[in-house]
Each structure stands twice: as C-alpha cells, then as structure tokens.
Amino acid sequence: MRHLSRTLLATLLATGTLASAVACSSGGGSATGSGTAKASTYTFWDPYPQFDAGSAWAKLVASCGTQAGVTVKRTGMDTTDLGNKALLAAQQGNAPDVMLVDNPVVSTLVQAGILNKTSDLGLDTSAIQANIIGAGTVDGSAYGIPIGANTLALYYNKNVLKAAGVDPTAIKDWASLTAALNKVKAAGKKGITFSAIGTEEGSFQFLPWFWGAGGDLTKLNNANGAAALSLWKGWVSDGLAPNDVLSNTQTTSWQEFATGQYAFGENGTWQLANADKAGFPYGVISIPAQNGGAAPAPTGGEFVTVPVQKDSSRYDTTKKIVTCLTSSANLLSTDTTLSYIAPTSAVQTQQVAANAELKPWVTAVAAAKGRTSGGLGTKYPVISEQMWTAVQSALSGGKSPQAALDAAQTAVANHQG
C-alpha cells in the first residue's frame, strides 16, 4: 500500500468535503482479535448513521456477510466523518474491509492509495451506466460499484401554481421560471426554496444552475458562472427565495417546501417518500437551463469500495460481500428503500414498472454529470469549497456575484499553485 503523506493528509482534511465538524460513532477498522474470530469478522463502514441494526439496510448488510460465511461488523457515520476516518485508518493500516462512500470522495481516496481497482478484484461493472460509474473512475479504472444514484429536480406544489395561474409545463428556461415566481409572489405565496449552505450540499444544489448556464468548474468566474450566481442573488433580493437559503440544508429546505407555502423546492430523489406524505398534490420538472432544455444536474449516490488490506487473502470473502450488496435483486430492494435510482438499466426498468413516478428521475439520472468528471478528480473538493464560499458571499450581500467568483477562482489558483 502506498503510504499517505502527511502533506496530502493535511490537504484532504482541510477541504470542505472531508473536514469533519461533528463527532460521530467511531469506526471499527479491520477486525480485532486473533485466529478464527478475526478471519470470520469483516468490517463495513457506511454513511447511513440513521439506520440502526433493525433497519432493512442493516439486515441486508448482515445477510450478505452470512451468505459469505462471515459476520459483518457495520458502523454507520456521517459522510464527512467517514472520509476523515478512512484516511486516518489507511495511514494506520487499519482500514475496513468494505466501505460505502459518497462518489466525489472516491478520487480523493484513490489518490491517497487507499482503494483497490474493481478489475483487480474481478468485480464486474460492465452493466453500470457510463455516467454513473464515471463518478468513481480514475484514469480509466473503476474503484468501486455504485449502490445507486440520485440527482436534483424541481418539486412543485400544484395548488400554489394553480392559484397563481402558472402552468408548470410552460416553464422552459430561467426567464419563464422567474416569471412564474413573480406570479406566485403576487398571489400571496412564496416562490422557491433551495439549499445554499456553506457545505458540499450548497455546491450540489448550485451546480445545475451553474452548468445550466454553461459554467466551467475550472473557470469559476467566467460570465456563464456569474450569470447563475446572479440568478440566485436576484431571487433572494427580490423576495422570490427566502434569506434562509444561506443556512438551509437540503433537509431544512424540504421542510420549508413541505409547509405548502412554496411553489417550488429544489431537491432530490430521496424526498419522494416525503413528497407523498406532504398533504398536497405535487409534480416534478427538470431544472431548466438558462436558455431552455434541462440543465445537467450532479450525480449523487455512494460507491461500494474495497480498501487496500495488508492481508490480501481477505479479498475473496470481501468480493462475495460486495457482489451480494450490488446484485440486481438487492439493488432493487436497496434503491427502493433509499429512494435511489438503480445504476443499471435493467433494474431501473423494474423500478419504473413498480412506481411510475420514478420515470422522470430515471431520465434525470441518465443525463446527470459526476462532480469529479472531466478529469477534475481530487481538484473538485477545493473548487467546490470556493464555489460555495462565493455563493454565500454573494447571497449575503458581502460581494457582487462577479467579485465573489473572482475571489473564488483566485483562491483555487493559489491552492493549486
């Protein structure tokens, strides 16, 4: 295993996606003990602390261990905390056997020398959609298998739009969306809510607008990117979006939309179950690009990865666990439970057959872009942090959209040296 340099470790821990701010349950590392106990216990980390031992997810993980003839010791922790602990555990030679990580983190862990190539383990990824597996591919090699994918769209409240005289099918671009928001405001309701918080969630939600204007992550301050930030700034300044988008997570933004007072809420596939419980009729449309058509939205979702182990004999059993977790039957079950879109067309077809509401999301996922794609890899976390910083600065009135993005681009350039 390639050792993780202290410089690299410090750099990665300093970036927004991996800087831990919350202490969560500690990771287990590789199995402790000796002899048979060690050989029969495999460790598994995931970013789902909300699922306890009695959840369907935890039971699936345990059953995949049983089928492989071992006991799986599962530890769920916050996404950010998991990234930090993964880097530290690898440096100490104590990485878990299997690890489920947010897709932008894959390239960071690859650069640190932590993950095995799926091809080296004999794991088949040929059925995975190219844009989905691309988020976990570095220099042409995949380093994990996606458990599922999600992306963003606009939920809308049918009652609010009807009362304001807005036809959602007429919303094709930024101009028609802004016109709709103004009609809603004039009718006494609220426009749109989203998350512009100073974390990866803020960048994730800004990207469809940034990309929808033709923005380039390697040139944050070009005119296209500035147009996207000016759009958001204009909405907040004109009262079409609330000031609290600056502190909204995607969860709190959804809670605002669920009050029934907002026309639109930018959110993801994972809110479908909550949408059905909202108490009002809703619909879903693609996030429009500046001049028409659907904007590319970022691909969300996690990858099942296999960290490098000192004892390579463990890989045979690890492969069985991974293969079980990513089988078509289990992907269908898992992705339905997590409100993910499956990463293969065969399972997507089964999902849509069972729930027609997933059809627009399958289409959206097929058009989505990986945040680390285009060769960005480990450059993305640095770019993203400066992007969300610029969004915060512009929406709070600290700087103009152009000045905020100029500062962001300068900071990225200085960091990259």
Short mmCIF file of C-alpha atoms in Angstrom, two decimals:
data_model
loop_
_atom_site.label_atom_id
_atom_site.label_comp_id
_atom_site.label_asym_id
_atom_site.label_seq_id
_atom_site.Cartn_x
_atom_site.Cartn_y
_atom_site.Cartn_z
CA MET A 1 0.00 0.00 0.00
CA ARG A 2 1.22 3.44 -0.91
CA HIS A 3 1.68 5.42 2.30
CA LEU A 4 -0.38 8.56 2.75
CA SER A 5 1.93 11.52 3.07
CA ARG A 6 1.32 13.93 5.93
CA THR A 7 1.07 16.78 3.43
CA LEU A 8 -1.62 15.04 1.42
CA LEU A 9 -3.50 14.03 4.55
CA ALA A 10 -3.47 17.60 5.83
CA THR A 11 -4.64 18.91 2.46
CA LEU A 12 -7.50 16.45 2.19
CA LEU A 13 -8.69 17.01 5.73
CA ALA A 14 -8.65 20.77 5.13
CA THR A 15 -11.01 20.60 2.14
CA GLY A 16 -14.68 21.15 2.61
CA THR A 17 -15.89 17.67 1.75
CA LEU A 18 -13.63 15.95 4.23
CA ALA A 19 -13.29 18.48 7.04
CA SER A 20 -15.03 16.88 9.99
CA ALA A 21 -17.02 19.15 12.24
CA VAL A 22 -19.17 16.61 14.03
CA ALA A 23 -18.02 13.72 16.21
CA CYS A 24 -19.91 10.61 15.22
CA SER A 25 -19.66 6.96 16.16
CA SER A 26 -16.14 5.72 15.87
CA GLY A 27 -15.16 3.38 13.09
CA GLY A 28 -14.31 -0.21 13.73
CA GLY A 29 -11.29 -0.64 11.47
CA SER A 30 -10.30 -4.16 10.46
CA ALA A 31 -11.50 -6.89 12.73
CA THR A 32 -9.74 -7.20 16.02
CA GLY A 33 -8.87 -10.40 17.81
CA SER A 34 -6.98 -13.35 16.51
CA GLY A 35 -7.38 -16.69 14.77
CA THR A 36 -10.87 -17.68 13.70
CA ALA A 37 -12.56 -14.65 15.25
CA LYS A 38 -10.50 -12.30 13.09
CA ALA A 39 -10.98 -14.32 9.93
CA SER A 40 -14.75 -14.56 10.39
CA THR A 41 -15.41 -10.88 11.17
CA TYR A 42 -15.37 -8.31 8.37
CA THR A 43 -15.80 -4.59 8.93
CA PHE A 44 -18.12 -2.38 6.90
CA TRP A 45 -18.44 1.42 7.09
CA ASP A 46 -21.27 3.40 5.52
CA PRO A 47 -22.62 6.99 5.65
CA TYR A 48 -26.03 5.92 6.98
CA PRO A 49 -25.97 6.53 10.75
CA GLN A 50 -29.76 6.93 10.59
CA PHE A 51 -30.16 3.18 10.06
CA ASP A 52 -29.92 1.09 13.21
CA ALA A 53 -29.40 -2.67 13.46
CA GLY A 54 -33.10 -3.33 12.95
CA SER A 55 -33.33 -1.43 9.64
CA ALA A 56 -33.77 -3.11 6.28
CA TRP A 57 -30.37 -1.78 5.20
CA ALA A 58 -28.51 -3.16 8.23
CA LYS A 59 -30.24 -6.50 7.82
CA LEU A 60 -29.16 -6.65 4.16
CA VAL A 61 -25.54 -5.94 5.07
CA ALA A 62 -25.65 -8.64 7.75
CA SER A 63 -27.24 -11.16 5.40
CA CYS A 64 -24.57 -10.59 2.75
CA GLY A 65 -21.99 -11.42 5.41
CA THR A 66 -23.89 -14.55 6.38
CA GLN A 67 -24.05 -15.67 2.75
CA ALA A 68 -20.27 -15.17 2.55
CA GLY A 69 -19.82 -17.25 5.70
CA VAL A 70 -18.69 -14.39 7.94
CA THR A 71 -20.03 -11.83 10.39
CA VAL A 72 -20.11 -8.23 9.17
CA LYS A 73 -19.46 -5.56 11.80
CA ARG A 74 -21.21 -2.48 10.41
CA THR A 75 -20.50 1.11 11.50
CA GLY A 76 -22.61 3.99 10.20
CA MET A 77 -21.26 7.52 10.43
CA ASP A 78 -21.67 10.95 8.90
CA THR A 79 -20.39 11.23 5.32
CA THR A 80 -17.73 13.78 6.24
CA ASP A 81 -16.62 11.86 9.31
CA LEU A 82 -16.34 8.68 7.27
CA GLY A 83 -13.96 10.35 4.82
CA ASN A 84 -11.73 11.58 7.62
CA LYS A 85 -11.66 8.24 9.40
CA ALA A 86 -10.96 6.39 6.16
CA LEU A 87 -7.83 8.45 5.55
CA LEU A 88 -6.61 8.04 9.10
CA ALA A 89 -7.38 4.31 9.25
CA ALA A 90 -5.50 3.74 6.00
CA GLN A 91 -2.50 5.64 7.32
CA GLN A 92 -2.55 3.35 10.36
CA GLY A 93 -3.01 0.19 8.28
CA ASN A 94 -6.40 -0.39 9.87
CA ALA A 95 -8.89 0.22 7.05
CA PRO A 96 -12.29 -1.52 6.99
CA ASP A 97 -12.83 -4.40 4.58
CA VAL A 98 -15.69 -2.71 2.74
CA MET A 99 -16.58 0.95 2.68
CA LEU A 100 -19.56 2.79 1.18
CA VAL A 101 -18.52 6.36 0.31
CA ASP A 102 -20.03 9.41 -1.37
CA ASN A 103 -18.98 9.38 -5.02
CA PRO A 104 -16.83 12.57 -5.03
CA VAL A 105 -14.71 11.09 -2.24
CA VAL A 106 -13.63 8.12 -4.37
CA SER A 107 -10.98 10.02 -6.34
CA THR A 108 -9.60 11.52 -3.13
CA LEU A 109 -9.20 8.07 -1.58
CA VAL A 110 -7.66 6.75 -4.79
CA GLN A 111 -5.04 9.49 -4.77
CA ALA A 112 -4.27 8.55 -1.19
CA GLY A 113 -3.62 4.97 -2.31
CA ILE A 114 -6.43 3.53 -0.23
CA LEU A 115 -8.70 1.73 -2.71
CA ASN A 116 -8.45 -1.33 -4.92
CA LYS A 117 -9.48 -1.29 -8.57
CA THR A 118 -12.63 -3.30 -9.17
CA SER A 119 -10.90 -5.03 -12.09
CA ASP A 120 -8.08 -6.24 -9.83
CA LEU A 121 -10.69 -7.86 -7.61
CA GLY A 122 -12.55 -9.43 -10.51
CA LEU A 123 -15.70 -7.37 -9.88
CA ASP A 124 -17.84 -6.75 -12.97
CA THR A 125 -19.04 -3.18 -13.64
CA SER A 126 -19.99 -3.62 -17.30
CA ALA A 127 -23.74 -3.21 -16.68
CA ILE A 128 -23.38 0.12 -14.84
CA GLN A 129 -24.38 3.25 -16.77
CA ALA A 130 -21.31 5.10 -18.00
CA ASN A 131 -22.09 8.46 -16.38
CA ILE A 132 -22.78 6.79 -13.03
CA ILE A 133 -19.65 4.60 -12.91
CA GLY A 134 -17.72 7.62 -14.19
CA ALA A 135 -18.01 9.30 -10.80
CA GLY A 136 -15.88 6.51 -9.34
CA THR A 137 -13.47 6.13 -12.26
CA VAL A 138 -9.93 7.49 -12.17
CA ASP A 139 -7.57 7.28 -15.17
CA GLY A 140 -9.90 4.81 -16.86
CA SER A 141 -10.21 2.42 -13.92
CA ALA A 142 -13.24 2.00 -11.67
CA TYR A 143 -12.57 1.89 -7.94
CA GLY A 144 -15.98 0.85 -6.72
CA ILE A 145 -19.53 -0.11 -7.64
CA PRO A 146 -22.37 2.38 -7.20
CA ILE A 147 -25.11 1.27 -4.83
CA GLY A 148 -27.48 3.65 -6.55
CA ALA A 149 -27.73 7.18 -7.88
CA ASN A 150 -29.81 10.26 -7.34
CA THR A 151 -29.93 13.78 -8.63
CA LEU A 152 -31.88 17.02 -8.37
CA ALA A 153 -35.06 18.40 -9.91
CA LEU A 154 -37.77 20.90 -9.02
CA TYR A 155 -40.73 19.71 -6.99
CA TYR A 156 -43.76 21.96 -7.39
CA ASN A 157 -46.95 22.46 -5.42
CA LYS A 158 -49.87 22.09 -7.81
CA ASN A 159 -52.25 24.07 -5.60
CA VAL A 160 -49.92 27.06 -5.35
CA LEU A 161 -49.25 27.15 -9.09
CA LYS A 162 -52.93 26.80 -9.97
CA ALA A 163 -53.92 29.66 -7.66
CA ALA A 164 -51.23 31.85 -9.27
CA GLY A 165 -52.23 30.92 -12.80
CA VAL A 166 -48.93 29.21 -13.57
CA ASP A 167 -48.70 26.26 -15.96
CA PRO A 168 -45.64 24.18 -14.97
CA THR A 169 -45.31 22.78 -18.49
CA ALA A 170 -44.66 26.34 -19.73
CA ILE A 171 -41.51 26.63 -17.60
CA LYS A 172 -38.73 26.02 -20.10
CA ASP A 173 -35.89 28.37 -19.11
CA TRP A 174 -34.78 30.84 -16.44
CA ALA A 175 -36.95 33.66 -17.76
CA SER A 176 -40.16 31.63 -17.64
CA LEU A 177 -39.28 30.25 -14.19
CA THR A 178 -38.60 33.73 -12.79
CA ALA A 179 -41.86 34.98 -14.33
CA ALA A 180 -43.67 32.12 -12.59
CA LEU A 181 -42.07 33.01 -9.26
CA ASN A 182 -43.22 36.61 -9.61
CA LYS A 183 -46.79 35.46 -10.31
CA VAL A 184 -46.71 33.27 -7.22
CA LYS A 185 -45.44 36.13 -5.06
CA ALA A 186 -48.13 38.44 -6.42
CA ALA A 187 -50.73 35.81 -5.49
CA GLY A 188 -49.55 35.91 -1.88
CA LYS A 189 -47.49 32.72 -1.76
CA LYS A 190 -43.74 32.04 -1.68
CA GLY A 191 -41.53 31.32 -4.67
CA ILE A 192 -38.70 28.82 -4.45
CA THR A 193 -36.58 27.30 -1.72
CA PHE A 194 -33.21 25.59 -2.05
CA SER A 195 -30.01 24.97 -0.11
CA ALA A 196 -27.18 27.47 -0.43
CA ILE A 197 -25.45 26.43 2.79
CA GLY A 198 -21.67 26.71 3.03
CA THR A 199 -21.01 22.99 2.58
CA GLU A 200 -20.99 20.47 -0.25
CA GLU A 201 -24.79 20.50 -0.16
CA GLY A 202 -24.72 24.13 -1.25
CA SER A 203 -22.43 23.38 -4.17
CA PHE A 204 -24.50 20.32 -5.10
CA GLN A 205 -27.63 22.49 -5.36
CA PHE A 206 -25.92 25.31 -7.22
CA LEU A 207 -24.35 23.10 -9.88
CA PRO A 208 -27.46 22.60 -12.07
CA TRP A 209 -27.79 26.36 -12.43
CA PHE A 210 -24.04 26.79 -12.91
CA TRP A 211 -23.85 24.04 -15.53
CA GLY A 212 -27.19 25.12 -17.00
CA ALA A 213 -25.60 28.46 -17.84
CA GLY A 214 -22.59 26.77 -19.40
CA GLY A 215 -20.40 27.30 -16.35
CA ASP A 216 -16.94 25.71 -16.19
CA LEU A 217 -15.62 24.42 -12.86
CA THR A 218 -12.07 25.18 -13.96
CA LYS A 219 -13.05 28.83 -14.60
CA LEU A 220 -15.47 29.68 -11.84
CA ASN A 221 -15.55 33.38 -12.65
CA ASN A 222 -16.40 33.30 -16.33
CA ALA A 223 -19.54 35.11 -17.47
CA ASN A 224 -21.64 31.95 -17.51
CA GLY A 225 -20.94 31.09 -13.90
CA ALA A 226 -21.57 34.68 -12.87
CA ALA A 227 -24.96 34.56 -14.61
CA ALA A 228 -26.00 31.59 -12.47
CA LEU A 229 -24.98 33.25 -9.23
CA SER A 230 -26.69 36.47 -10.33
CA LEU A 231 -29.90 34.48 -10.86
CA TRP A 232 -29.86 33.17 -7.29
CA LYS A 233 -28.87 36.58 -5.92
CA GLY A 234 -31.73 38.23 -7.80
CA TRP A 235 -34.27 35.77 -6.43
CA VAL A 236 -33.16 36.38 -2.84
CA SER A 237 -33.00 40.16 -3.29
CA ASP A 238 -36.47 40.25 -4.87
CA GLY A 239 -38.05 38.05 -2.22
CA LEU A 240 -38.64 35.16 -4.60
CA ALA A 241 -36.40 32.94 -2.44
CA PRO A 242 -36.00 33.26 1.34
CA ASN A 243 -32.88 34.65 3.00
CA ASP A 244 -32.55 31.45 4.99
CA VAL A 245 -31.36 29.55 1.92
CA LEU A 246 -27.95 30.61 3.26
CA SER A 247 -28.38 28.23 6.19
CA ASN A 248 -30.71 25.70 4.62
CA THR A 249 -29.55 22.14 4.31
CA GLN A 250 -31.39 20.06 1.74
CA THR A 251 -33.45 18.69 4.64
CA THR A 252 -34.49 22.06 6.04
CA SER A 253 -35.16 23.34 2.53
CA TRP A 254 -37.50 20.38 2.03
CA GLN A 255 -39.23 21.15 5.32
CA GLU A 256 -39.93 24.66 4.01
CA PHE A 257 -41.42 23.31 0.80
CA ALA A 258 -43.49 20.81 2.80
CA THR A 259 -45.28 23.69 4.60
CA GLY A 260 -47.33 24.08 1.43
CA GLN A 261 -46.47 27.77 1.11
CA TYR A 262 -43.82 27.45 -1.61
CA ALA A 263 -44.35 26.98 -5.32
CA PHE A 264 -41.05 25.19 -5.92
CA GLY A 265 -38.45 23.29 -3.97
CA GLU A 266 -35.15 22.14 -5.42
CA ASN A 267 -34.48 18.70 -4.02
CA GLY A 268 -33.65 15.13 -4.81
CA THR A 269 -34.98 11.67 -5.46
CA TRP A 270 -34.60 10.87 -1.77
CA GLN A 271 -37.55 13.12 -0.90
CA LEU A 272 -40.12 11.11 -2.88
CA ALA A 273 -41.47 9.29 0.15
CA ASN A 274 -41.79 12.60 2.00
CA ALA A 275 -43.48 14.19 -1.00
CA ASP A 276 -46.21 11.56 -0.87
CA LYS A 277 -46.80 12.48 2.77
CA ALA A 278 -46.78 16.25 2.26
CA GLY A 279 -50.56 16.59 2.18
CA PHE A 280 -50.81 18.47 -1.11
CA PRO A 281 -50.60 17.43 -4.78
CA TYR A 282 -47.15 17.86 -6.27
CA GLY A 283 -45.30 17.40 -9.52
CA VAL A 284 -41.68 17.25 -10.68
CA ILE A 285 -39.97 19.08 -13.54
CA SER A 286 -36.36 19.22 -14.65
CA ILE A 287 -34.29 22.17 -13.53
CA PRO A 288 -34.27 24.40 -16.60
CA ALA A 289 -31.09 25.55 -18.27
CA GLN A 290 -30.65 29.28 -18.82
CA ASN A 291 -31.79 29.27 -22.43
CA GLY A 292 -34.02 26.21 -22.43
CA GLY A 293 -33.87 22.47 -22.01
CA ALA A 294 -32.94 20.51 -18.93
CA ALA A 295 -29.85 21.60 -17.01
CA PRO A 296 -27.28 18.91 -16.21
CA ALA A 297 -27.63 18.07 -12.53
CA PRO A 298 -24.91 16.46 -10.41
CA THR A 299 -24.89 12.75 -9.78
CA GLY A 300 -25.36 11.82 -6.16
CA GLY A 301 -25.03 8.45 -4.51
CA GLU A 302 -22.46 6.18 -2.93
CA PHE A 303 -19.97 3.62 -4.14
CA VAL A 304 -19.19 0.27 -2.53
CA THR A 305 -15.39 0.26 -2.34
CA VAL A 306 -12.74 -2.16 -1.12
CA PRO A 307 -9.88 -0.55 0.82
CA VAL A 308 -6.37 -1.96 0.49
CA GLN A 309 -5.59 -4.61 3.14
CA LYS A 310 -2.25 -5.94 4.37
CA ASP A 311 -3.77 -9.44 4.28
CA SER A 312 -4.81 -9.91 0.65
CA SER A 313 -6.38 -13.29 1.44
CA ARG A 314 -9.38 -11.37 2.80
CA TYR A 315 -10.35 -10.14 -0.66
CA ASP A 316 -12.05 -13.37 -1.74
CA THR A 317 -14.64 -13.04 1.00
CA THR A 318 -14.87 -9.27 0.57
CA LYS A 319 -15.70 -9.82 -3.10
CA LYS A 320 -18.61 -12.08 -2.09
CA ILE A 321 -19.98 -9.38 0.23
CA VAL A 322 -19.71 -6.67 -2.46
CA THR A 323 -21.24 -8.92 -5.12
CA CYS A 324 -24.16 -9.65 -2.81
CA LEU A 325 -24.78 -5.98 -1.99
CA THR A 326 -24.73 -4.99 -5.67
CA SER A 327 -26.73 -7.89 -7.13
CA SER A 328 -29.76 -6.87 -9.18
CA ALA A 329 -32.19 -8.18 -6.57
CA ASN A 330 -30.53 -6.30 -3.75
CA LEU A 331 -30.07 -3.13 -5.79
CA LEU A 332 -33.80 -3.14 -6.47
CA SER A 333 -34.59 -3.60 -2.79
CA THR A 334 -31.96 -1.15 -1.53
CA ASP A 335 -32.58 1.60 -4.06
CA THR A 336 -36.33 1.45 -3.50
CA THR A 337 -35.78 1.76 0.26
CA LEU A 338 -33.27 4.62 -0.10
CA SER A 339 -35.20 6.31 -2.94
CA TYR A 340 -32.20 5.84 -5.23
CA ILE A 341 -32.31 5.18 -8.93
CA ALA A 342 -30.51 1.93 -9.71
CA PRO A 343 -27.22 2.21 -11.63
CA THR A 344 -28.26 -0.36 -14.26
CA SER A 345 -30.97 -0.04 -16.91
CA ALA A 346 -32.35 -3.49 -16.13
CA VAL A 347 -33.11 -2.62 -12.52
CA GLN A 348 -34.32 0.87 -13.47
CA THR A 349 -36.93 -0.78 -15.69
CA GLN A 350 -38.12 -2.82 -12.71
CA GLN A 351 -38.28 0.30 -10.55
CA VAL A 352 -40.40 2.24 -13.04
CA ALA A 353 -42.69 -0.76 -13.52
CA ALA A 354 -43.31 -0.77 -9.78
CA ASN A 355 -43.57 3.03 -9.44
CA ALA A 356 -44.28 5.19 -12.49
CA GLU A 357 -43.35 8.34 -10.50
CA LEU A 358 -39.71 7.33 -10.87
CA LYS A 359 -39.68 7.74 -14.66
CA PRO A 360 -38.63 11.43 -14.72
CA TRP A 361 -35.92 10.64 -12.17
CA VAL A 362 -34.53 7.80 -14.28
CA THR A 363 -34.32 10.26 -17.17
CA ALA A 364 -32.64 12.87 -14.95
CA VAL A 365 -30.06 10.41 -13.64
CA ALA A 366 -29.22 9.35 -17.20
CA ALA A 367 -28.40 12.99 -18.05
CA ALA A 368 -26.59 13.79 -14.80
CA LYS A 369 -22.89 14.63 -14.50
CA GLY A 370 -20.35 13.43 -11.98
CA ARG A 371 -18.89 16.23 -9.88
CA THR A 372 -15.36 14.91 -10.31
CA SER A 373 -15.78 14.13 -14.03
CA GLY A 374 -13.80 15.78 -16.79
CA GLY A 375 -10.55 14.90 -15.08
CA LEU A 376 -11.21 17.09 -12.04
CA GLY A 377 -10.76 14.24 -9.58
CA THR A 378 -9.23 15.49 -6.34
CA LYS A 379 -9.32 19.09 -7.59
CA TYR A 380 -13.08 19.12 -7.12
CA PRO A 381 -13.21 19.46 -3.31
CA VAL A 382 -11.04 22.60 -3.45
CA ILE A 383 -13.11 24.08 -6.29
CA SER A 384 -16.36 23.21 -4.56
CA GLU A 385 -15.35 24.85 -1.30
CA GLN A 386 -14.53 28.08 -3.09
CA MET A 387 -17.76 27.88 -5.08
CA TRP A 388 -19.97 27.54 -2.01
CA THR A 389 -17.97 30.32 -0.35
CA ALA A 390 -18.72 32.56 -3.33
CA VAL A 391 -22.42 31.68 -3.20
CA GLN A 392 -22.54 32.56 0.50
CA SER A 393 -20.69 35.82 -0.08
CA ALA A 394 -22.94 36.93 -2.95
CA LEU A 395 -26.26 35.94 -1.40
CA SER A 396 -25.41 37.59 1.91
CA GLY A 397 -24.52 40.83 0.11
CA GLY A 398 -20.85 40.69 1.01
CA LYS A 399 -19.72 40.83 -2.62
CA SER A 400 -21.25 41.06 -6.06
CA PRO A 401 -21.66 37.70 -7.84
CA GLN A 402 -18.77 38.51 -10.17
CA ALA A 403 -16.47 39.70 -7.38
CA ALA A 404 -17.31 36.65 -5.27
CA LEU A 405 -16.45 34.28 -8.12
CA ASP A 406 -13.30 36.25 -8.97
CA ALA A 407 -12.14 35.72 -5.39
CA ALA A 408 -13.08 32.04 -5.60
CA GLN A 409 -11.09 31.48 -8.78
CA THR A 410 -8.07 33.26 -7.31
CA ALA A 411 -8.23 31.09 -4.20
CA VAL A 412 -8.41 27.90 -6.31
CA ALA A 413 -5.43 29.04 -8.38
CA ASN A 414 -3.40 29.84 -5.28
CA HIS A 415 -4.22 26.47 -3.74
CA GLN A 416 -3.22 24.58 -6.86
CA GLY A 417 -0.03 26.57 -7.05
#
